[in-house]
């Protein structure tokens, strides 16, 4: 007996994807600390008591009770999306929580997704003549406040360094929320003649925005990774051409890499980048929450910043100094959160093959106590041969040869982590020169001849990508509603949709739409429902808006364009 009055208890409990080692439970406080459900512990205590009373007749009961212990995720995606999301990120080993609110540790499994995005995007933007560089993390107060309009949007989120040790700094130094005010003084030095243009520099870095909204890993964090490109051109036409070219590249990242369809468009005046002429955006949709998510943005800054930072060049036509035209464009780690929420299911992650660090996991099966060491080695060697063959064909394959875990445990583990294909290989499979492939998205099982392994697997990975994209595209299109009355607008919004609605373009009216579409009474499961904000003015308009009035009933002004509205992260 321990000091809490309970008998020592041998217990196994699923924590994430792994079974815990034998524990000796000594207090209910300890049970709480390790996260074990009290009802499950009572069940285990009853099992232990029954076993002590009648060992011979209780084995089947114990086994049945252990099967009732919750494996994998503890909540379903449809019933509690926020808890499901947090569950997936931790149990699939994507993040670790940190003791500074809004900051998270990116574990290798999620960081690998970012690396694949980096590799894809780097190749694309370098083909346009962009060079990578790096600028400092800190910005002086004078530089940050030089462009008042620009910094106004960021001011509440700027983190300041005020002390060095115990000594107060003569002037506080800001941690970059974005890098315009850091980079553009250097651009003013480097650009003198039209021969110095265009100047196009990208940097992969981190930024800090100390916002006070509820933090969510990847979706809304105080520190995040991103790339930010900043370019300068001699003419407006050149600059505007690049804005749309970069937006197309971002759309490729989402659709060709992450299997997420997007809507391309232009932000309203209210939602555009502060200090810019106009902002273009790609918007994705999470059907599980009925909310949109801004995927990436590409801004045309006009001459606003070049006038502020005196970035000029000698125009060869007029032989006078002229201000450059500038752009900025960026994509962050936010798409990783979108991948989880859009593709994931009640078993965990479902990773698009092109960003999965392991595309094919090979699991040896059919291992028994009767197996000789030689037979086991032959099976493992056979799996390793398949692994090397796939790797040579540029498939990211790996063998799980851990001997202290059962095949069943490995199945659950890699399913939770979202590996696109599991390849089951047993002694009989080797003898027949075949393997069984299990698709993560559909659970479909396919028998593949070893002789055709490489070409079949490459084709299967492409099929999985296409299926994920098609499903997400169907979700987006079926939840995108064309509305022409306020009643239709509210009904569609409350049905977890996004709406294409005629809009006059006035900021005051946009404020009214957001305010008047909010739900005052909180839902018992989802809490207060925010109003609909403008997401973008889609480039692909659903029809001619001429003759139609703005969607807000109190506006009465003629509509200028259809605008996509909805709740958003």
XYZ file of N, CA, C and O in Angstrom, residues 296-445:
600
model
N -1.925 34.265 -48.173
C -0.708 35.025 -48.455
C -1.135 36.332 -49.108
O -2.252 36.438 -49.638
N -0.264 37.330 -49.087
C -0.604 38.628 -49.658
C 0.540 39.176 -50.495
O 1.719 38.914 -50.234
N 0.170 39.947 -51.505
C 1.144 40.632 -52.362
C 0.669 42.066 -52.519
O -0.440 42.309 -52.995
N 1.490 43.019 -52.091
C 1.078 44.423 -52.000
C 1.798 45.295 -53.034
O 3.012 45.152 -53.239
N 1.053 46.213 -53.641
C 1.682 47.273 -54.429
C 1.738 48.520 -53.555
O 0.707 49.029 -53.114
N 2.942 48.984 -53.300
C 3.138 50.108 -52.371
C 3.182 51.447 -53.086
O 3.251 52.495 -52.415
N 3.149 51.427 -54.429
C 3.241 52.675 -55.174
C 4.542 53.405 -54.871
O 5.605 52.791 -54.748
N 4.445 54.715 -54.686
C 5.609 55.536 -54.329
C 5.532 56.028 -52.887
O 6.283 56.914 -52.484
N 4.620 55.442 -52.099
C 4.402 55.922 -50.736
C 5.656 55.807 -49.880
O 6.037 56.747 -49.176
N 6.290 54.635 -49.917
C 7.481 54.438 -49.093
C 8.718 55.087 -49.720
O 9.603 55.547 -49.006
N 8.794 55.111 -51.022
C 9.975 55.712 -51.655
C 10.021 57.216 -51.393
O 11.108 57.800 -51.249
N 8.869 57.844 -51.295
C 8.840 59.271 -50.942
C 9.240 59.475 -49.482
O 9.944 60.426 -49.145
N 8.783 58.568 -48.627
C 9.099 58.698 -47.211
C 10.584 58.462 -46.940
O 11.203 59.161 -46.130
N 11.177 57.468 -47.626
C 12.576 57.115 -47.372
C 13.528 57.644 -48.446
O 14.700 57.282 -48.467
N 12.990 58.484 -49.319
C 13.786 59.138 -50.371
C 14.561 58.114 -51.216
O 15.771 58.211 -51.401
N 13.813 57.140 -51.747
C 14.407 56.130 -52.624
C 14.197 56.610 -54.060
O 13.094 56.479 -54.620
N 15.233 57.178 -54.646
C 15.109 57.800 -55.963
C 16.177 57.267 -56.916
O 17.183 56.684 -56.493
N 15.939 57.483 -58.199
C 16.917 57.121 -59.232
C 16.879 58.189 -60.317
O 15.899 58.916 -60.477
N 17.947 58.269 -61.082
C 18.013 59.234 -62.178
C 17.327 58.639 -63.402
O 17.765 57.630 -63.947
N 16.228 59.232 -63.784
C 15.454 58.762 -64.933
C 16.194 59.130 -66.213
O 16.451 60.322 -66.455
N 16.557 58.147 -67.061
C 17.332 58.445 -68.273
C 16.557 59.275 -69.294
O 17.162 59.944 -70.131
N 15.214 59.220 -69.233
C 14.414 59.972 -70.199
C 14.343 61.450 -69.844
O 14.472 62.322 -70.700
N 14.118 61.727 -68.566
C 13.975 63.130 -68.143
C 15.264 63.694 -67.568
O 15.376 64.914 -67.400
N 16.213 62.781 -67.248
C 17.476 63.166 -66.604
C 17.230 63.868 -65.269
O 18.023 64.689 -64.822
N 16.109 63.530 -64.651
C 15.778 64.048 -63.335
C 15.601 62.889 -62.361
O 15.396 61.742 -62.757
N 15.682 63.204 -61.067
C 15.504 62.174 -60.051
C 14.016 61.825 -59.924
O 13.162 62.718 -59.895
N 13.719 60.527 -59.870
C 12.334 60.064 -59.764
C 12.222 59.038 -58.645
O 13.189 58.322 -58.336
N 11.052 58.971 -58.056
C 10.811 57.998 -56.992
C 10.501 56.619 -57.598
O 9.810 56.517 -58.616
N 11.015 55.574 -56.971
C 10.769 54.212 -57.449
C 9.361 53.770 -57.069
O 8.727 54.343 -56.172
N 8.879 52.739 -57.746
C 7.631 52.070 -57.398
C 7.982 50.761 -56.697
O 8.861 50.020 -57.150
N 7.280 50.480 -55.593
C 7.672 49.347 -54.759
C 6.539 48.350 -54.514
O 5.360 48.703 -54.585
N 6.961 47.113 -54.229
C 6.058 46.036 -53.826
C 6.601 45.356 -52.580
O 7.815 45.400 -52.319
N 5.724 44.695 -51.847
C 6.148 43.744 -50.812
C 5.187 42.570 -50.847
O 4.017 42.739 -51.187
N 5.687 41.383 -50.523
C 4.868 40.182 -50.628
C 5.386 39.144 -49.634
O 6.581 39.049 -49.373
N 4.471 38.378 -49.032
C 4.915 37.461 -47.984
C 3.977 36.283 -47.766
O 2.776 36.351 -48.020
N 4.577 35.201 -47.275
C 3.860 33.981 -46.900
C 4.497 33.449 -45.625
O 5.723 33.391 -45.513
N 3.659 33.030 -44.666
C 4.161 32.623 -43.352
C 3.946 31.129 -43.119
O 3.564 30.381 -44.028
N 4.155 30.701 -41.863
C 3.908 29.310 -41.471
C 2.415 29.032 -41.271
O 2.036 27.905 -40.953
N 1.569 30.023 -41.458
C 0.123 29.837 -41.309
C -0.428 28.702 -42.176
O -1.333 27.977 -41.747
N 0.063 28.501 -43.411
C -0.459 27.397 -44.231
C -0.357 26.023 -43.556
O -1.160 25.136 -43.872
N 0.581 25.849 -42.631
C 0.683 24.557 -41.938
C -0.578 24.314 -41.121
O -1.129 23.205 -41.096
N -1.070 25.345 -40.454
C -2.318 25.224 -39.711
C -3.493 24.953 -40.634
O -4.397 24.185 -40.294
N -3.477 25.580 -41.815
C -4.547 25.347 -42.781
C -4.559 23.897 -43.245
O -5.623 23.293 -43.390
N -3.373 23.321 -43.463
C -3.268 21.916 -43.873
C -3.909 21.008 -42.822
O -4.674 20.095 -43.140
N -3.600 21.267 -41.550
C -4.141 20.446 -40.465
C -5.661 20.536 -40.440
O -6.365 19.522 -40.388
N -6.198 21.751 -40.479
C -7.635 21.944 -40.306
C -8.448 21.501 -41.514
O -9.564 21.005 -41.381
N -7.891 21.657 -42.715
C -8.641 21.338 -43.925
C -8.597 19.846 -44.236
O -9.616 19.243 -44.581
N -7.428 19.222 -44.104
C -7.280 17.825 -44.514
C -7.414 16.813 -43.368
O -7.696 15.637 -43.618
N -7.186 17.232 -42.117
C -7.165 16.292 -40.998
C -8.517 15.642 -40.742
O -9.571 16.160 -41.123
N -8.492 14.484 -40.067
C -9.726 13.778 -39.729
C -9.665 13.288 -38.288
O -8.759 13.658 -37.535
N -10.605 12.442 -37.900
C -10.684 11.991 -36.510
C -9.590 10.999 -36.136
O -9.509 10.581 -34.975
N -8.756 10.638 -37.081
C -7.600 9.780 -36.791
C -6.311 10.586 -36.665
O -5.277 10.046 -36.288
N -6.384 11.879 -37.000
C -5.204 12.721 -36.871
C -4.914 13.509 -38.128
O -5.818 13.934 -38.854
N -3.636 13.703 -38.409
C -3.208 14.435 -39.595
C -3.497 13.634 -40.860
O -3.499 12.403 -40.842
N -3.707 14.362 -41.952
C -3.685 13.774 -43.290
C -2.808 14.705 -44.117
O -3.240 15.779 -44.515
N -1.561 14.315 -44.319
C -0.613 15.213 -44.965
C -0.659 15.086 -46.485
O -0.643 13.976 -47.023
N -0.681 16.210 -47.191
C -0.512 16.166 -48.643
C 0.866 15.576 -48.958
O 1.862 15.955 -48.325
N 0.952 14.648 -49.895
C 2.214 13.933 -50.132
C 3.413 14.825 -50.428
O 4.540 14.505 -50.040
N 3.205 15.963 -51.079
C 4.337 16.769 -51.530
C 5.010 17.557 -50.411
O 6.074 18.126 -50.608
N 4.369 17.607 -49.226
C 5.023 18.261 -48.087
C 5.247 17.307 -46.922
O 5.724 17.715 -45.869
N 4.903 16.039 -47.099
C 5.110 15.056 -46.028
C 6.579 14.675 -45.979
O 7.166 14.307 -47.000
N 7.176 14.782 -44.804
C 8.591 14.443 -44.687
C 8.825 12.959 -44.942
O 9.864 12.561 -45.449
N 7.863 12.120 -44.556
C 7.868 10.707 -44.930
C 6.619 10.479 -45.771
O 5.501 10.622 -45.286
N 6.809 10.144 -47.032
C 5.671 9.903 -47.912
C 5.181 8.461 -47.820
O 3.993 8.207 -47.965
N 6.107 7.537 -47.590
C 5.769 6.117 -47.489
C 6.480 5.537 -46.276
O 7.714 5.629 -46.173
N 5.719 4.993 -45.337
C 6.317 4.318 -44.188
C 6.176 2.808 -44.398
O 5.082 2.315 -44.682
N 7.269 2.087 -44.290
C 7.273 0.642 -44.509
C 7.272 -0.051 -43.154
O 8.158 0.176 -42.326
N 6.252 -0.889 -42.922
C 6.089 -1.560 -41.629
C 6.201 -3.077 -41.815
O 5.375 -3.674 -42.525
N 7.197 -3.695 -41.188
C 7.277 -5.160 -41.227
C 6.124 -5.767 -40.443
O 5.848 -5.357 -39.323
N 5.449 -6.753 -41.029
C 4.292 -7.384 -40.386
C 4.492 -8.902 -40.315
O 5.441 -9.446 -40.863
N 3.558 -9.567 -39.616
C 3.595 -11.013 -39.529
C 4.691 -11.549 -38.638
O 5.114 -12.706 -38.780
N 5.169 -10.732 -37.721
C 6.236 -11.154 -36.804
C 5.604 -11.913 -35.636
O 4.652 -11.435 -35.023
N 6.141 -13.076 -35.336
C 5.600 -13.894 -34.246
C 6.735 -14.423 -33.373
O 7.918 -14.344 -33.742
N 6.345 -14.975 -32.226
C 7.344 -15.521 -31.294
C 8.056 -16.736 -31.887
O 9.167 -17.086 -31.479
N 7.406 -17.378 -32.834
C 7.991 -18.570 -33.450
C 9.051 -18.244 -34.492
O 9.760 -19.122 -34.964
N 9.144 -16.976 -34.843
C 10.104 -16.566 -35.866
C 11.530 -16.733 -35.381
O 11.860 -16.366 -34.250
N 12.400 -17.255 -36.234
C 13.813 -17.346 -35.892
C 14.476 -16.007 -36.161
O 13.938 -15.161 -36.892
N 15.639 -15.803 -35.586
C 16.382 -14.572 -35.823
C 16.694 -14.398 -37.311
O 16.681 -13.287 -37.841
N 16.959 -15.499 -37.965
C 17.274 -15.455 -39.385
C 16.064 -15.013 -40.211
O 16.194 -14.202 -41.133
N 14.888 -15.525 -39.868
C 13.678 -15.133 -40.574
C 13.352 -13.654 -40.343
O 12.930 -12.941 -41.253
N 13.553 -13.199 -39.096
C 13.306 -11.791 -38.773
C 14.253 -10.886 -39.561
O 13.847 -9.878 -40.127
N 15.524 -11.291 -39.605
C 16.526 -10.510 -40.346
C 16.184 -10.474 -41.835
O 16.322 -9.425 -42.493
N 15.722 -11.584 -42.355
C 15.360 -11.642 -43.768
C 14.206 -10.681 -44.071
O 14.206 -9.992 -45.111
N 13.237 -10.606 -43.152
C 12.111 -9.690 -43.332
C 12.579 -8.234 -43.274
O 12.212 -7.425 -44.134
N 13.384 -7.919 -42.283
C 13.887 -6.546 -42.141
C 14.748 -6.150 -43.336
O 14.656 -5.020 -43.841
N 15.585 -7.063 -43.795
C 16.443 -6.774 -44.954
C 15.586 -6.534 -46.191
O 15.879 -5.641 -47.005
N 14.508 -7.317 -46.335
C 13.610 -7.126 -47.472
C 12.942 -5.765 -47.451
O 12.801 -5.106 -48.490
N 12.544 -5.320 -46.262
C 11.933 -3.990 -46.122
C 12.937 -2.890 -46.455
O 12.596 -1.889 -47.105
N 14.174 -3.084 -46.018
C 15.218 -2.094 -46.273
C 15.507 -1.968 -47.763
O 15.759 -0.868 -48.270
N 15.475 -3.080 -48.475
C 15.673 -3.050 -49.928
C 14.592 -2.211 -50.595
O 14.863 -1.380 -51.473
N 13.340 -2.394 -50.174
C 12.239 -1.607 -50.728
C 12.408 -0.124 -50.406
O 12.131 0.746 -51.242
N 12.845 0.162 -49.191
C 13.089 1.549 -48.779
C 14.103 2.211 -49.695
O 13.882 3.335 -50.195
N 15.216 1.542 -49.951
C 16.279 2.121 -50.787
C 15.821 2.293 -52.227
O 16.186 3.276 -52.888
N 15.036 1.354 -52.707
C 14.530 1.478 -54.080
C 13.631 2.702 -54.222
O 13.736 3.458 -55.199
N 12.756 2.899 -53.253
C 11.868 4.064 -53.315
C 12.643 5.366 -53.179
O 12.357 6.347 -53.871
N 13.634 5.382 -52.301
C 14.437 6.590 -52.109
C 15.191 6.962 -53.377
O 15.343 8.140 -53.706
N 15.664 5.959 -54.108
C 16.361 6.231 -55.367
C 15.428 6.825 -56.414
O 15.874 7.537 -57.320
N 14.148 6.539 -56.288
C 13.181 7.100 -57.232
C 12.589 8.409 -56.720
O 11.552 8.861 -57.190
N 13.236 9.007 -55.716
C 12.861 10.314 -55.139
C 11.592 10.272 -54.308
O 10.969 11.305 -54.062
N 11.202 9.081 -53.869
C 10.111 8.964 -52.919
C 10.700 8.978 -51.513
O 11.641 8.234 -51.221
N 10.162 9.837 -50.639
C 10.674 9.914 -49.272
C 10.086 8.753 -48.456
O 8.976 8.844 -47.926
N 10.836 7.653 -48.429
C 10.380 6.425 -47.763
C 11.263 6.129 -46.565
O 12.438 6.515 -46.522
N 10.673 5.437 -45.584
C 11.424 5.077 -44.382
C 10.848 3.779 -43.817
O 9.637 3.552 -43.858
N 11.749 2.933 -43.292
C 11.332 1.693 -42.624
C 11.186 1.930 -41.128
O 12.037 2.587 -40.519
N 10.140 1.399 -40.544
C 9.995 1.424 -39.095
C 10.394 0.047 -38.576
O 9.588 -0.877 -38.535
N 11.655 -0.084 -38.191
C 12.201 -1.372 -37.771
C 12.299 -1.498 -36.252
O 13.003 -2.370 -35.749
N 11.618 -0.625 -35.533
C 11.680 -0.686 -34.064
C 11.064 -1.995 -33.574
O 9.917 -2.311 -33.905
N 11.821 -2.730 -32.790
C 11.381 -4.061 -32.363
C 10.535 -4.039 -31.094
O 9.887 -5.029 -30.767
N 10.551 -2.945 -30.352
C 9.805 -2.896 -29.095
C 8.394 -2.334 -29.266
O 7.723 -2.017 -28.303
N 7.960 -2.204 -30.524
C 6.602 -1.755 -30.811
C 5.935 -2.737 -31.768
O 6.555 -3.193 -32.730
N 4.679 -3.021 -31.519
C 3.944 -3.959 -32.373
C 3.551 -3.284 -33.679
O 3.467 -2.049 -33.754
N 3.272 -4.074 -34.725
C 2.767 -3.481 -35.968
C 1.508 -2.642 -35.751
O 1.353 -1.574 -36.344
N 0.596 -3.102 -34.882
C -0.625 -2.343 -34.612
C -0.337 -0.970 -34.041
O -0.981 0.020 -34.419
N 0.614 -0.914 -33.116
C 0.982 0.386 -32.545
C 1.557 1.294 -33.624
O 1.251 2.485 -33.694
N 2.395 0.718 -34.486
C 3.000 1.502 -35.565
C 1.935 2.011 -36.527
O 2.014 3.153 -37.000
N 0.923 1.185 -36.821
C -0.156 1.625 -37.698
C -0.814 2.881 -37.130
O -1.021 3.878 -37.842
N -1.166 2.848 -35.844
C -1.825 3.992 -35.194
C -0.914 5.222 -35.164
O -1.365 6.352 -35.378
N 0.358 4.979 -34.878
C 1.324 6.070 -34.766
C 1.449 6.835 -36.078
O 1.343 8.071 -36.108
N 1.671 6.135 -37.171
C 1.886 6.800 -38.456
C 0.588 7.325 -39.054
O 0.594 8.292 -39.822
N -0.527 6.709 -38.677
C -1.823 7.247 -39.084
C -2.050 8.599 -38.413
O -2.505 9.556 -39.053
N -1.736 8.695 -37.132
C -1.857 9.956 -36.411
C -0.986 11.041 -37.049
O -1.393 12.202 -37.161
N 0.194 10.677 -37.499
C 1.124 11.648 -38.063
C 0.840 11.961 -39.529
O 1.488 12.821 -40.126
N -0.147 11.255 -40.104
C -0.626 11.634 -41.426
C 0.203 11.188 -42.608
O 0.080 11.764 -43.698
N 1.074 10.178 -42.431
C 1.893 9.716 -43.547
C 0.977 9.242 -44.682
O 0.066 8.444 -44.450
N 1.173 9.733 -45.907
C 0.238 9.451 -47.002
C 0.028 7.966 -47.312
O -1.091 7.547 -47.579
N 1.114 7.170 -47.284
C 0.988 5.747 -47.634
C 1.751 4.894 -46.625
O 2.894 5.204 -46.276
N 1.096 3.849 -46.151
C 1.777 2.835 -45.338
C 1.942 1.585 -46.191
O 0.992 1.130 -46.838
N 3.140 1.020 -46.179
C 3.420 -0.182 -46.946
C 3.641 -1.336 -45.976
O 4.627 -1.358 -45.235
N 2.700 -2.264 -45.935
C 2.781 -3.423 -45.048
C 3.498 -4.565 -45.770
O 3.087 -4.951 -46.881
N 4.547 -5.093 -45.127
C 5.338 -6.159 -45.741
C 5.538 -7.285 -44.739
O 6.107 -7.086 -43.666
N 5.046 -8.468 -45.069
C 5.223 -9.645 -44.230
C 6.012 -10.715 -44.958
O 6.309 -10.566 -46.154
N 6.373 -11.812 -44.269
C 7.127 -12.899 -44.906
C 6.424 -13.445 -46.144
O 7.057 -13.723 -47.161
N 5.112 -13.603 -46.088
C 4.375 -14.118 -47.240
C 4.407 -13.140 -48.403
O 4.451 -13.533 -49.573
N 4.356 -11.828 -48.064
C 4.428 -10.813 -49.117
C 5.768 -10.883 -49.843
O 5.828 -10.792 -51.071
N 6.842 -11.044 -49.049
C 8.167 -11.147 -49.661
C 8.252 -12.371 -50.553
O 8.842 -12.328 -51.645
N 7.669 -13.456 -50.090
C 7.705 -14.690 -50.869
C 6.955 -14.522 -52.193
O 7.371 -15.075 -53.226
N 5.869 -13.752 -52.168
C 5.083 -13.514 -53.381
C 5.605 -12.318 -54.184
O 5.061 -12.008 -55.240
N 6.626 -11.632 -53.643
C 7.180 -10.428 -54.281
C 6.096 -9.360 -54.477
O 5.904 -8.815 -55.572
N 5.424 -9.044 -53.364
C 4.417 -8.004 -53.382
C 4.351 -7.331 -52.008
O 4.963 -7.802 -51.038
N 3.612 -6.227 -51.927
C 3.409 -5.515 -50.663
C 2.014 -4.907 -50.681
O 1.422 -4.711 -51.751
N 1.491 -4.608 -49.493
C 0.156 -4.023 -49.378
C 0.282 -2.549 -49.012
O 0.839 -2.205 -47.959
N -0.209 -1.665 -49.885
C -0.186 -0.220 -49.643
C -1.527 0.220 -49.066
O -2.580 -0.164 -49.578
N -1.483 1.013 -47.995
C -2.684 1.542 -47.360
C -2.660 3.062 -47.474
O -1.728 3.715 -46.984
N -3.675 3.628 -48.137
C -3.750 5.077 -48.332
C -4.298 5.749 -47.078
O -5.334 5.326 -46.557
N -3.633 6.796 -46.620
C -4.068 7.483 -45.399
C -5.395 8.184 -45.581
O -6.227 8.218 -44.655
N -5.666 8.723 -46.753
C -6.882 9.522 -46.925
C -8.147 8.680 -47.052
O -9.195 9.029 -46.507
N -8.086 7.550 -47.744
C -9.291 6.743 -47.975
C -9.292 5.421 -47.216
O -10.301 4.727 -47.217
N -8.170 5.070 -46.600
C -7.971 3.775 -45.922
C -7.972 2.598 -46.917
O -7.997 1.439 -46.511
N -7.955 2.889 -48.207
C -7.968 1.856 -49.239
C -6.685 1.034 -49.204
O -5.597 1.577 -49.008
N -6.809 -0.285 -49.403
C -5.666 -1.184 -49.434
C -5.448 -1.687 -50.854
O -6.391 -2.122 -51.525
